[in-house]
Amino acid sequence: MRLYYILAFAALSLFSSCQLYEDAPTGMGRPGVVLDDEILSLYKLLGSSPHGWRGVMIPGSYQYGGINFCFKFDDKTMVDVSSEDGGAVRSTYTLSQSDGVRLTFDSSNSRIGRYASPDYTLLQGLEGDFELRLESVSPDGKQVVFTGIYSKNKLVLTRLDEEPEEYLAKAKAVRDALYGKALSPLKLGGKEANISVFGLARQLHVTVDGESKLMPIYFTPEGVNVIAPDDVMDDKPAERVGQIGTEILRSLQVKKEGDAYKVLAPDGTQQLDIQETFYDLTQGKIKMYFYEGWASQDFVDVLTSINGTPASDGKDAVPGLISRDRWYQDRTT
């Protein structure tokens, strides 16, 4: 009797298996064929933009804001990657099948590695992606949306209509104009907000009614965009990032007037001055980051000359301590 049960079960399994495959798509509709066609189409699309694509990489700990990247793909295996950090670095990429279509930057690239390397320890914000999953392509082929495999954040690639270095230069000009600066008070939502720009961490430091908070941002040629969780992940509920009084701050416009830059409130009715001040290092101590080529050579020489100087009598601080970031070899802290 047991043998009959076994034979009957085997026959049922065989019938079910056959039925399963009979109902499955055949010919060009088979899943593997569909994915192969999708991969080939994406290779062609990515390689079809003569100027490449721009996008903002938002690290996993998105509170540190986003970084502008440009990618110029060919339709085979090579890609030139440039960013706010520097010019194009060439490496390879692949498109493959892995729970959908996956884009992998599969050889070393210092532009991506700056944020995607797993052993980097300077900031929690350096948790970027070198692998991304395709989510969608716009009907006109001008935008391609990916999701980071590690961060789960969106990376929206937009077709460039100018060379990457031209686009990045505009975004960097805005960044440099605001980097480390304060803005004259912004009135929004019935409140007055005092705003400072933390360029390295890509944050706005906003104080309203004596309470301060940090808002993650990224720079564009037009100004500053504030990032909220719903801008980053589909499955992460939006918090009220950008809340000032009864309004939500999502962007600030930055316009050049002559040799100076001006900041405009979202409604365009308020013009905010970009302010800077002096810090008396004899009255306190401060940790700073500066870049050779950005800071004056005189400033670099002074700090280098006092490197490791013993503390003065009655002082518990070493006047200067210089170290080098292993990713930014031209940076001194």
Coordinates of C-alpha atoms in Angstrom, one line a residue, residues 36-297:
D36 CA 18.9 39.7 -21.2
D37 CA 17.0 42.1 -23.4
E38 CA 16.7 44.6 -20.6
I39 CA 20.4 44.4 -19.9
L40 CA 21.3 44.9 -23.6
S41 CA 18.8 47.8 -23.7
L42 CA 20.4 49.4 -20.6
Y43 CA 23.9 49.0 -22.0
K44 CA 22.8 50.9 -25.1
L45 CA 20.9 53.5 -23.2
L46 CA 23.8 54.3 -20.8
G47 CA 26.3 54.5 -23.6
S48 CA 24.0 56.7 -25.8
S49 CA 24.5 59.9 -23.9
P50 CA 27.5 61.8 -25.5
H51 CA 28.0 63.9 -22.3
G52 CA 27.1 61.2 -19.8
W53 CA 24.8 61.2 -16.8
R54 CA 24.7 63.2 -13.6
G55 CA 23.4 61.9 -10.2
V56 CA 23.6 62.5 -6.5
M57 CA 25.0 59.7 -4.4
I58 CA 23.4 59.7 -1.0
P59 CA 25.3 57.6 1.5
G60 CA 23.6 55.2 3.8
S61 CA 23.7 57.5 6.8
Y62 CA 22.0 60.2 4.7
Q63 CA 22.3 62.8 7.4
Y64 CA 25.6 63.8 5.9
G65 CA 24.0 64.8 2.6
G66 CA 24.7 63.9 -1.0
I67 CA 27.6 64.2 -3.4
N68 CA 27.4 65.1 -7.1
F69 CA 28.7 62.5 -9.5
C70 CA 28.9 62.3 -13.3
F71 CA 29.2 59.0 -15.2
K72 CA 30.2 58.7 -18.9
F73 CA 29.6 55.1 -20.0
D74 CA 30.4 53.4 -23.2
D75 CA 28.1 50.6 -24.3
K76 CA 30.5 47.8 -23.3
T77 CA 32.5 47.8 -20.1
M78 CA 34.2 51.2 -19.4
V79 CA 33.0 54.2 -17.5
D80 CA 34.6 57.6 -16.6
V81 CA 33.5 58.7 -13.1
S82 CA 33.9 62.3 -11.9
S83 CA 32.6 64.0 -8.8
E84 CA 32.8 67.1 -6.7
D85 CA 36.1 65.6 -5.4
G86 CA 37.9 65.7 -8.8
G87 CA 38.1 64.8 -12.5
A88 CA 37.3 61.6 -14.3
V89 CA 38.7 58.3 -13.2
R90 CA 38.2 55.4 -15.7
S91 CA 37.3 51.9 -14.5
T92 CA 35.0 49.1 -15.6
Y93 CA 31.3 48.3 -15.0
T94 CA 29.0 45.4 -15.6
L95 CA 25.3 44.8 -15.9
S96 CA 24.1 41.5 -14.6
Q97 CA 21.0 39.5 -13.5
S98 CA 20.7 39.4 -9.7
D99 CA 17.2 39.9 -8.4
G100 CA 16.6 42.2 -11.4
V101 CA 19.2 44.1 -13.4
R102 CA 22.2 45.1 -11.3
L103 CA 24.8 47.8 -12.2
T104 CA 28.2 47.1 -10.6
F105 CA 31.3 49.2 -10.7
D106 CA 33.5 46.2 -10.6
S107 CA 37.1 47.6 -10.6
S108 CA 38.8 50.1 -8.4
N109 CA 37.7 53.7 -8.8
S110 CA 38.9 56.3 -6.3
R111 CA 35.9 58.6 -7.0
I112 CA 33.4 55.9 -5.9
G113 CA 35.8 54.3 -3.4
R114 CA 36.0 57.5 -1.5
Y115 CA 32.4 56.8 -0.3
A116 CA 31.8 53.1 -0.9
S117 CA 34.9 51.6 0.7
P118 CA 33.7 49.5 3.7
D119 CA 36.7 50.3 5.9
Y120 CA 36.6 54.1 5.7
T121 CA 36.1 55.5 9.2
L122 CA 36.1 59.3 9.1
L123 CA 32.4 59.8 9.0
Q124 CA 29.4 57.4 9.2
G125 CA 28.1 59.2 6.1
L126 CA 30.7 57.6 3.9
E127 CA 28.5 54.6 3.2
G128 CA 27.9 54.8 -0.5
D129 CA 27.3 52.2 -3.1
F130 CA 29.3 50.5 -5.9
E131 CA 26.4 48.2 -6.7
L132 CA 22.9 49.4 -7.7
R133 CA 19.7 47.8 -8.8
L134 CA 17.7 49.1 -11.7
E135 CA 14.2 50.4 -10.7
S136 CA 12.9 52.3 -13.7
V137 CA 13.7 54.2 -16.9
S138 CA 11.7 57.2 -17.9
P139 CA 9.7 57.0 -21.1
D140 CA 11.9 59.5 -22.8
G141 CA 15.1 57.8 -21.7
K142 CA 16.4 60.9 -19.9
Q143 CA 16.3 59.5 -16.4
V144 CA 17.3 56.1 -15.0
V145 CA 16.5 55.3 -11.4
F146 CA 18.6 52.9 -9.3
T147 CA 18.5 51.8 -5.7
G148 CA 21.8 51.2 -3.8
I149 CA 22.3 47.6 -2.8
Y150 CA 24.0 48.7 0.4
S151 CA 22.4 52.0 1.3
K152 CA 18.9 51.3 -0.2
N153 CA 18.9 54.9 -1.2
K154 CA 17.9 56.2 -4.7
L155 CA 20.4 57.3 -7.3
V156 CA 18.6 59.1 -10.1
L157 CA 20.8 59.4 -13.2
T158 CA 19.8 62.3 -15.5
R159 CA 21.1 62.7 -19.0
L160 CA 23.6 65.6 -19.2
D161 CA 23.4 68.2 -21.9
E162 CA 26.9 69.6 -21.2
E163 CA 30.2 68.0 -20.3
P164 CA 30.6 66.6 -16.8
E165 CA 33.4 69.1 -15.9
E166 CA 31.1 72.0 -16.8
Y167 CA 28.2 70.8 -14.8
L168 CA 30.4 69.9 -11.7
A169 CA 32.2 73.3 -11.9
K170 CA 28.8 75.1 -11.6
A171 CA 27.8 72.9 -8.6
K172 CA 31.2 73.4 -7.0
A173 CA 31.1 77.1 -7.4
V174 CA 27.8 77.2 -5.4
R175 CA 29.3 74.9 -2.8
D176 CA 32.5 77.0 -2.5
A177 CA 30.5 80.2 -2.1
L178 CA 28.6 78.7 0.8
Y179 CA 31.2 76.4 2.3
G180 CA 31.6 77.3 6.0
K181 CA 29.5 80.4 5.8
A182 CA 26.5 81.7 7.7
L183 CA 23.4 83.3 6.1
S184 CA 21.5 86.3 7.3
P185 CA 18.3 85.2 9.1
L186 CA 15.6 83.5 7.1
K187 CA 12.0 84.2 7.9
L188 CA 9.8 81.2 7.1
G189 CA 6.6 79.7 8.6
G190 CA 6.3 82.6 11.1
K191 CA 9.7 81.9 12.5
E192 CA 13.2 83.3 12.1
A193 CA 15.9 80.8 11.3
N194 CA 19.7 81.3 11.6
I195 CA 21.5 79.1 9.1
S196 CA 25.1 78.0 8.7
V197 CA 26.4 75.8 6.0
F198 CA 28.6 72.8 6.9
G199 CA 30.2 72.1 3.5
L200 CA 32.3 69.0 4.3
A201 CA 29.5 67.2 6.0
R202 CA 26.9 68.7 3.6
Q203 CA 24.6 70.0 6.2
L204 CA 22.7 73.1 7.1
H205 CA 23.0 74.0 10.8
V206 CA 19.6 75.6 11.6
T207 CA 18.7 77.4 14.8
V208 CA 15.0 78.3 15.5
D209 CA 13.8 79.6 18.8
G210 CA 17.1 78.7 20.4
E211 CA 16.9 75.0 19.3
S212 CA 19.4 73.8 16.7
K213 CA 19.2 70.9 14.2
L214 CA 21.1 69.6 11.2
M215 CA 19.5 69.2 7.8
P216 CA 21.3 67.1 5.1
I217 CA 21.8 68.8 1.8
Y218 CA 23.4 68.5 -1.6
F219 CA 24.6 71.4 -3.9
T220 CA 23.3 72.1 -7.4
P221 CA 24.2 74.7 -10.0
E222 CA 21.0 76.5 -8.9
G223 CA 21.5 76.3 -5.1
V224 CA 21.0 73.9 -2.2
N225 CA 18.5 71.1 -1.9
V226 CA 17.5 69.7 1.5
I227 CA 17.1 65.9 1.7
A228 CA 14.3 64.1 3.6
P229 CA 13.9 60.4 4.1
D230 CA 11.2 60.2 1.5
D231 CA 13.6 61.6 -1.0
V232 CA 16.1 58.8 -0.2
M233 CA 14.2 55.5 0.3
D234 CA 10.8 54.3 -0.8
D235 CA 10.3 52.3 2.3
K236 CA 11.4 54.9 4.9
P237 CA 8.7 57.2 6.3
A238 CA 9.2 60.9 5.9
E239 CA 10.2 62.9 8.9
R240 CA 9.8 66.6 9.1
V241 CA 13.3 67.4 7.9
G242 CA 13.4 71.0 6.9
Q243 CA 10.7 72.1 9.4
I244 CA 10.8 75.8 10.2
G245 CA 7.7 77.0 11.9
T246 CA 4.7 75.9 9.9
E247 CA 6.7 75.4 6.7
I248 CA 9.1 72.9 5.2
L249 CA 12.4 74.2 3.8
R250 CA 13.3 72.1 0.7
S251 CA 15.7 74.4 -1.2
L252 CA 17.5 77.7 -1.3
Q253 CA 18.3 79.4 -4.6
V254 CA 21.9 80.7 -5.1
K255 CA 22.5 83.4 -7.8
K256 CA 25.7 85.1 -8.8
E257 CA 25.6 88.9 -9.0
G258 CA 28.9 90.2 -10.4
D259 CA 31.6 88.6 -8.4
A260 CA 29.4 87.8 -5.4
Y261 CA 26.7 85.2 -4.7
K262 CA 23.3 85.9 -3.1
V263 CA 20.9 83.4 -1.5
L264 CA 17.2 83.6 -2.1
A265 CA 14.5 82.1 0.0
P266 CA 12.2 79.5 -1.6
D267 CA 9.5 82.1 -2.4
G268 CA 12.2 84.4 -3.9
T269 CA 11.1 87.4 -1.8
Q270 CA 13.9 87.3 0.7
Q271 CA 17.5 87.8 -0.2
L272 CA 20.0 86.4 2.4
D273 CA 23.5 87.7 2.6
I274 CA 26.4 85.2 2.8
Q275 CA 28.3 86.1 6.0
E276 CA 31.7 85.1 7.4
T277 CA 33.6 86.1 10.5
F278 CA 36.9 85.7 12.3
Y279 CA 37.7 83.2 15.1
D280 CA 40.3 84.0 17.7
L281 CA 42.4 80.9 18.2
T282 CA 44.0 82.4 21.3
Q283 CA 40.7 82.1 23.1
G284 CA 39.7 78.6 22.1
K285 CA 40.6 75.7 19.9
I286 CA 39.0 74.4 16.8
K287 CA 39.4 71.3 14.5
M288 CA 39.4 72.2 10.9
Y289 CA 39.9 70.6 7.5
F290 CA 41.5 72.4 4.6
Y291 CA 42.8 71.5 1.2
E292 CA 46.0 72.5 -0.5
G293 CA 44.9 74.7 -3.4
W294 CA 41.9 75.9 -1.5
A295 CA 43.6 77.4 1.6
S296 CA 46.4 79.9 0.9
Q297 CA 49.9 78.6 0.8

